[in-house]
mmCIF file of C-alpha atoms in Angstrom:
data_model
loop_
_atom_site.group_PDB
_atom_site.id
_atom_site.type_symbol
_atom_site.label_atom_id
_atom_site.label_comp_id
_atom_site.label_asym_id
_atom_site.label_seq_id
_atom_site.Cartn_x
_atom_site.Cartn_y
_atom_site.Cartn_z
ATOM 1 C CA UNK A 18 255.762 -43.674 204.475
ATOM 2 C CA UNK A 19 256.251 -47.355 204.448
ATOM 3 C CA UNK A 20 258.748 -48.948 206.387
ATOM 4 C CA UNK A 21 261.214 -51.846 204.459
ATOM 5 C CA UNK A 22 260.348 -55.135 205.091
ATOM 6 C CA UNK A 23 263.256 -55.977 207.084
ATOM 7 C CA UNK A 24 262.483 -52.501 209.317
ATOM 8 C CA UNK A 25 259.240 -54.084 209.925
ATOM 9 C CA UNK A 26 260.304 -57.234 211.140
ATOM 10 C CA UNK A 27 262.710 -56.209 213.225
ATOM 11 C CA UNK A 28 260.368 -53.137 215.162
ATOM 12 C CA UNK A 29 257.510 -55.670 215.818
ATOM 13 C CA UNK A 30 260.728 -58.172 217.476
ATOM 14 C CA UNK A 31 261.777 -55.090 219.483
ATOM 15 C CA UNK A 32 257.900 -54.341 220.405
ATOM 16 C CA UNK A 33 257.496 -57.795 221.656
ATOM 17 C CA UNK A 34 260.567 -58.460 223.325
ATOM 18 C CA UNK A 35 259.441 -54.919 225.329
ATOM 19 C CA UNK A 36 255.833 -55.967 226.057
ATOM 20 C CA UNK A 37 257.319 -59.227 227.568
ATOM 21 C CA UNK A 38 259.875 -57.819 229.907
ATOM 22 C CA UNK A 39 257.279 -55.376 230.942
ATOM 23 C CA UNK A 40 254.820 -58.029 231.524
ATOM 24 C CA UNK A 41 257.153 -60.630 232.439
ATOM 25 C CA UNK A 42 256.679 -63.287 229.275
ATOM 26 C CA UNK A 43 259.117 -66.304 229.271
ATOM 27 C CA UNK A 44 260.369 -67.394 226.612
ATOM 28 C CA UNK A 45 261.989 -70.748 226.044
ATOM 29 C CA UNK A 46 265.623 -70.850 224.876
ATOM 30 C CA UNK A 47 267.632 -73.971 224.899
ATOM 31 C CA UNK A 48 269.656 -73.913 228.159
ATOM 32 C CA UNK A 49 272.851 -76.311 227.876
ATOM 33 C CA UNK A 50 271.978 -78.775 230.709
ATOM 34 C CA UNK A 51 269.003 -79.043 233.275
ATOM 35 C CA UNK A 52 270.991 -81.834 235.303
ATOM 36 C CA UNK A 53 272.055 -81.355 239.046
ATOM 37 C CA UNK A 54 275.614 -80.480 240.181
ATOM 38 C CA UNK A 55 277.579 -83.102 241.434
ATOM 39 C CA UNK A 56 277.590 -81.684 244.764
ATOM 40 C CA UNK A 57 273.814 -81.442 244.355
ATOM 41 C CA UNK A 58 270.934 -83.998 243.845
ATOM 42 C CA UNK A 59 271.454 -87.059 241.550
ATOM 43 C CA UNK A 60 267.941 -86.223 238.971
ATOM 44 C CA UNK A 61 268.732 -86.756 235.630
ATOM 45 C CA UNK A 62 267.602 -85.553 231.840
ATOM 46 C CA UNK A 63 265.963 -88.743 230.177
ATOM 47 C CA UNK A 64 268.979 -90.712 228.756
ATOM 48 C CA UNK A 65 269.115 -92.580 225.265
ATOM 49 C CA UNK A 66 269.142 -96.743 226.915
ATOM 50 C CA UNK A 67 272.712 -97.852 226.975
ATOM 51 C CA UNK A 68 276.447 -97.366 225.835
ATOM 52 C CA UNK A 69 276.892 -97.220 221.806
ATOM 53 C CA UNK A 70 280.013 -99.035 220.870
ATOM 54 C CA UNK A 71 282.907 -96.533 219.221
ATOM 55 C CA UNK A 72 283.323 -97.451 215.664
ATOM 56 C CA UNK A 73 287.400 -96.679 216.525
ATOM 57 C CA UNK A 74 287.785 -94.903 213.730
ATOM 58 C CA UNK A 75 290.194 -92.279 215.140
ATOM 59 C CA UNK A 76 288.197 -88.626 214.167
ATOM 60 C CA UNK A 77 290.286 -85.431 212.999
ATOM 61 C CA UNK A 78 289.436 -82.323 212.079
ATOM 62 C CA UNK A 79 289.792 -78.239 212.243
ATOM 63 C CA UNK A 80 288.581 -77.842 215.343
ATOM 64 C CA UNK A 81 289.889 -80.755 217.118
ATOM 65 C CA UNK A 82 293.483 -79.765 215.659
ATOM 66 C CA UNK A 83 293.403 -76.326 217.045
ATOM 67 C CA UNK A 84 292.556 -77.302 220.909
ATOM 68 C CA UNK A 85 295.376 -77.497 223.517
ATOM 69 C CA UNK A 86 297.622 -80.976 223.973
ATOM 70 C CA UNK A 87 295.715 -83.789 225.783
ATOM 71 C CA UNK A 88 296.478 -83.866 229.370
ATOM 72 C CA UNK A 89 296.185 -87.074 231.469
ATOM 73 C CA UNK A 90 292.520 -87.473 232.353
ATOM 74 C CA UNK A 91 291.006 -86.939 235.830
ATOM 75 C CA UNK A 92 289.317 -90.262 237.374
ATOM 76 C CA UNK A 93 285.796 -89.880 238.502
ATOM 77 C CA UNK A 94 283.699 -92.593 240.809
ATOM 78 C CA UNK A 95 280.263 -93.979 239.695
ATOM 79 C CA UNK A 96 278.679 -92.045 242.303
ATOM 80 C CA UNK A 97 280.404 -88.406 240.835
ATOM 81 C CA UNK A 98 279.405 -89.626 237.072
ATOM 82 C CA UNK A 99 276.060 -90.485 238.181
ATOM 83 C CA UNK A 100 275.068 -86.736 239.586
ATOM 84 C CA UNK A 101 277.109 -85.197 236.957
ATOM 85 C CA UNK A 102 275.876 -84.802 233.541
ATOM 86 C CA UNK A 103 277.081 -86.936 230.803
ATOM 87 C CA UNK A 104 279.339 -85.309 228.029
ATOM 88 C CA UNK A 105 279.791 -86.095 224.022
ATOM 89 C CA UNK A 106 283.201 -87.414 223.407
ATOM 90 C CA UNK A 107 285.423 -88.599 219.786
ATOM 91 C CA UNK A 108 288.115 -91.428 219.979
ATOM 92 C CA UNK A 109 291.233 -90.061 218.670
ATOM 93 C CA UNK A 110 293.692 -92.610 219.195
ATOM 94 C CA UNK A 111 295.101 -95.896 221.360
ATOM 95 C CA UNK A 112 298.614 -96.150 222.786
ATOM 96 C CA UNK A 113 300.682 -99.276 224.682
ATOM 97 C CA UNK A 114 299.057 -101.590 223.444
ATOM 98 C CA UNK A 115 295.365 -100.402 222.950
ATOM 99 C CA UNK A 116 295.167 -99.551 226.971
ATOM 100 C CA UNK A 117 295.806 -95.498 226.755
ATOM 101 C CA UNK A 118 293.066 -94.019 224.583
ATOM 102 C CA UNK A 119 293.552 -90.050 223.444
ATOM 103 C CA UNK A 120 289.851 -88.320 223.214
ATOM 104 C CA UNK A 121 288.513 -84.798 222.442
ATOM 105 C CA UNK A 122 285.800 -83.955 224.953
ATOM 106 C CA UNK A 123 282.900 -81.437 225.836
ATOM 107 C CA UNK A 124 283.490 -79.807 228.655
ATOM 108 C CA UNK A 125 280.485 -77.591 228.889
ATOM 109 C CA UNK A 126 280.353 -73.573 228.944
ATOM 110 C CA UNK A 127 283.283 -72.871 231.067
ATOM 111 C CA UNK A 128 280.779 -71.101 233.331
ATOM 112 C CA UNK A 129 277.421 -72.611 234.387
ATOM 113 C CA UNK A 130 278.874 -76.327 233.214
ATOM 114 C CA UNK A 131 282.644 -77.249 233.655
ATOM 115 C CA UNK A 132 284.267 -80.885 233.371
ATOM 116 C CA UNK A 133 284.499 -83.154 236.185
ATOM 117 C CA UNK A 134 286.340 -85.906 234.614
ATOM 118 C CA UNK A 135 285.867 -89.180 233.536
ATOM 119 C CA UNK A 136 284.599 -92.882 235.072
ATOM 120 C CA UNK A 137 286.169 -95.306 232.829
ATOM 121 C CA UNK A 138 285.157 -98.924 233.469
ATOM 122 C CA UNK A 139 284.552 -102.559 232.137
ATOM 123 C CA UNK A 140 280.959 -103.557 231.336
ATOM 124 C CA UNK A 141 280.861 -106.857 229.861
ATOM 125 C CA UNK A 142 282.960 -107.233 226.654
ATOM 126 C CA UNK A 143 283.500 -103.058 226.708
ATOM 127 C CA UNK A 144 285.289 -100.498 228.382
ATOM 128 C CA UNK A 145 282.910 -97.810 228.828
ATOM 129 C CA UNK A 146 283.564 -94.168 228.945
ATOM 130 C CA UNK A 147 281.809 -90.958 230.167
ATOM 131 C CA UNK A 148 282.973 -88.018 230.278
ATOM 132 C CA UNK A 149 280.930 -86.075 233.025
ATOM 133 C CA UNK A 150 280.640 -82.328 234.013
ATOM 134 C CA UNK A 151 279.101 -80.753 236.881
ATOM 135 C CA UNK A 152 276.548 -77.448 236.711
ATOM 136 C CA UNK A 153 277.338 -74.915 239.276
ATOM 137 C CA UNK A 154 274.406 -74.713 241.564
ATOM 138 C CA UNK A 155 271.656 -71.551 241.627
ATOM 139 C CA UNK A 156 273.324 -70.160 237.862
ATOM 140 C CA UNK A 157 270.756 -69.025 235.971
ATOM 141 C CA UNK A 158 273.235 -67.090 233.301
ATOM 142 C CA UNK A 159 275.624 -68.749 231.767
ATOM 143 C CA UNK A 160 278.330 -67.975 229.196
ATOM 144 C CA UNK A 161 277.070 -68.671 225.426
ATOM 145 C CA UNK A 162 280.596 -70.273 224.661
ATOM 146 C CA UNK A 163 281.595 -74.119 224.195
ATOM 147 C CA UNK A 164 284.781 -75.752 226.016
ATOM 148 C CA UNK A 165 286.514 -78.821 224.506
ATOM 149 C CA UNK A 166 289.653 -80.551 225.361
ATOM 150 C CA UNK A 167 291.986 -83.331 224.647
ATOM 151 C CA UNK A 168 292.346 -85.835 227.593
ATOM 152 C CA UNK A 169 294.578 -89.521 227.554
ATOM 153 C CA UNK A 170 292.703 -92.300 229.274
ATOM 154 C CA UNK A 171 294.236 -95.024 230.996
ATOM 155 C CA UNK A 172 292.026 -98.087 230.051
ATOM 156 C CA UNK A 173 291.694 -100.887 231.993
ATOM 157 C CA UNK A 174 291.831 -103.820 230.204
ATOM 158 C CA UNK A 175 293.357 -103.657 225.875
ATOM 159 C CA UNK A 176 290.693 -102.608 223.256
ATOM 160 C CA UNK A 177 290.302 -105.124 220.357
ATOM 161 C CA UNK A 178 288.890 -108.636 219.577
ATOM 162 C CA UNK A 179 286.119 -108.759 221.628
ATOM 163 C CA UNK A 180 286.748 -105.776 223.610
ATOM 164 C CA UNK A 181 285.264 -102.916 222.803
ATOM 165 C CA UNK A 182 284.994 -98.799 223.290
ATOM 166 C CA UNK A 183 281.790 -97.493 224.464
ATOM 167 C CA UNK A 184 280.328 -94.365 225.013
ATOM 168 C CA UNK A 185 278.333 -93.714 227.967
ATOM 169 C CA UNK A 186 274.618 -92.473 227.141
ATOM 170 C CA UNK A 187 274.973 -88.606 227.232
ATOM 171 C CA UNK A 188 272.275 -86.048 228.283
ATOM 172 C CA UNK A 189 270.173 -84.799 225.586
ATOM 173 C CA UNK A 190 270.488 -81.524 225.923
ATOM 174 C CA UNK A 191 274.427 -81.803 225.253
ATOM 175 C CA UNK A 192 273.711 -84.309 222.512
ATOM 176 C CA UNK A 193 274.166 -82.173 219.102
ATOM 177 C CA UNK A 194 276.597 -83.913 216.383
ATOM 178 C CA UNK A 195 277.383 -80.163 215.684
ATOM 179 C CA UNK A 196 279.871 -79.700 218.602
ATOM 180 C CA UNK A 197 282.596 -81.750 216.783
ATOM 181 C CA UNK A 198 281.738 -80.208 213.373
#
């Protein structure tokens, strides 16, 4: 008797799934970061080159609405961005003046990859902005969720006519559009 085509597919995944545990196959899935702790050594992914300049367009939507109320954010040194690893981030809004901004944030897993906080400094005509992470050290498995929050920024010089927001370059493998979807 002929097995469905679905029934097929799905025995010969089982059989190989089987034949590599038993001879010890790896396969490659997508891990969320493959940066260093902050505790840890400062090796990076490879980094798009510079800041990109926020388009200050303040960004809403489903998701965003349903996280918890921004909380002041915690300050970070160069040195702690630098060995952390660099997080996606979406302007939602300026207060006094332009010099508070309000931001949703990556955070990471929860588990393997949990925020750090955030170096906020001039560079030139614009206030850049990273929000870093750290990766707990020796994890191999992590939690298959995604953490976001709100966090207020205290800037240090007004954003607008030649000042502008920028977004530090973030590590690839925490890069996807699809997290603020």
């Amino acid at each position: 008797m002929r097995r469905p085509r679905r029934v097929r597919r799905l025995s010969g995944l089982i059989a190989l799934c089987v034949s590599c545990v038993a001879v010890g196959c790896a396969v490659a899935v997508p891990a969320p970061s493959s940066t260093s702790s902050l505790s840890g050594s400062t090796s990076r992914s490879p980094q798009p080159s510079g800041p990109q300049v926020d388009a200050l367009e303040p960004f809403s939507n489903a998701r965003i609405a349903h996280l918890s109320a921004p909380v002041p954010a915690k300050e970070i040194t160069a040195g702690e961005a630098a060995s952390g690893i660099s997080m996606p981030w979406k302007f939602l809004g300026f207060a006094d003046g332009n010099k508070v901004a309000t931001v949703a944030y990556v955070g990471g897993d929860g588990d393997c990859t949990t925020p750090a906080g955030f170096y906020v400094h001039p560079d030139g005509n614009d206030v850049t902005v990273e929000a870093a992470s750290r990766e707990a050290a020796g994890r191999t498995a992590c939690a298959d969720s995604l953490r976001m929050g709100r966090a207020v920024l205290q800037l240090p010089i007004s954003i607008g006519g030649t000042v502008r927001l920028a977004h530090a370059a973030i590590d690839p493998p925490w890069s996807s559009p699809n997290f603020f979807r």
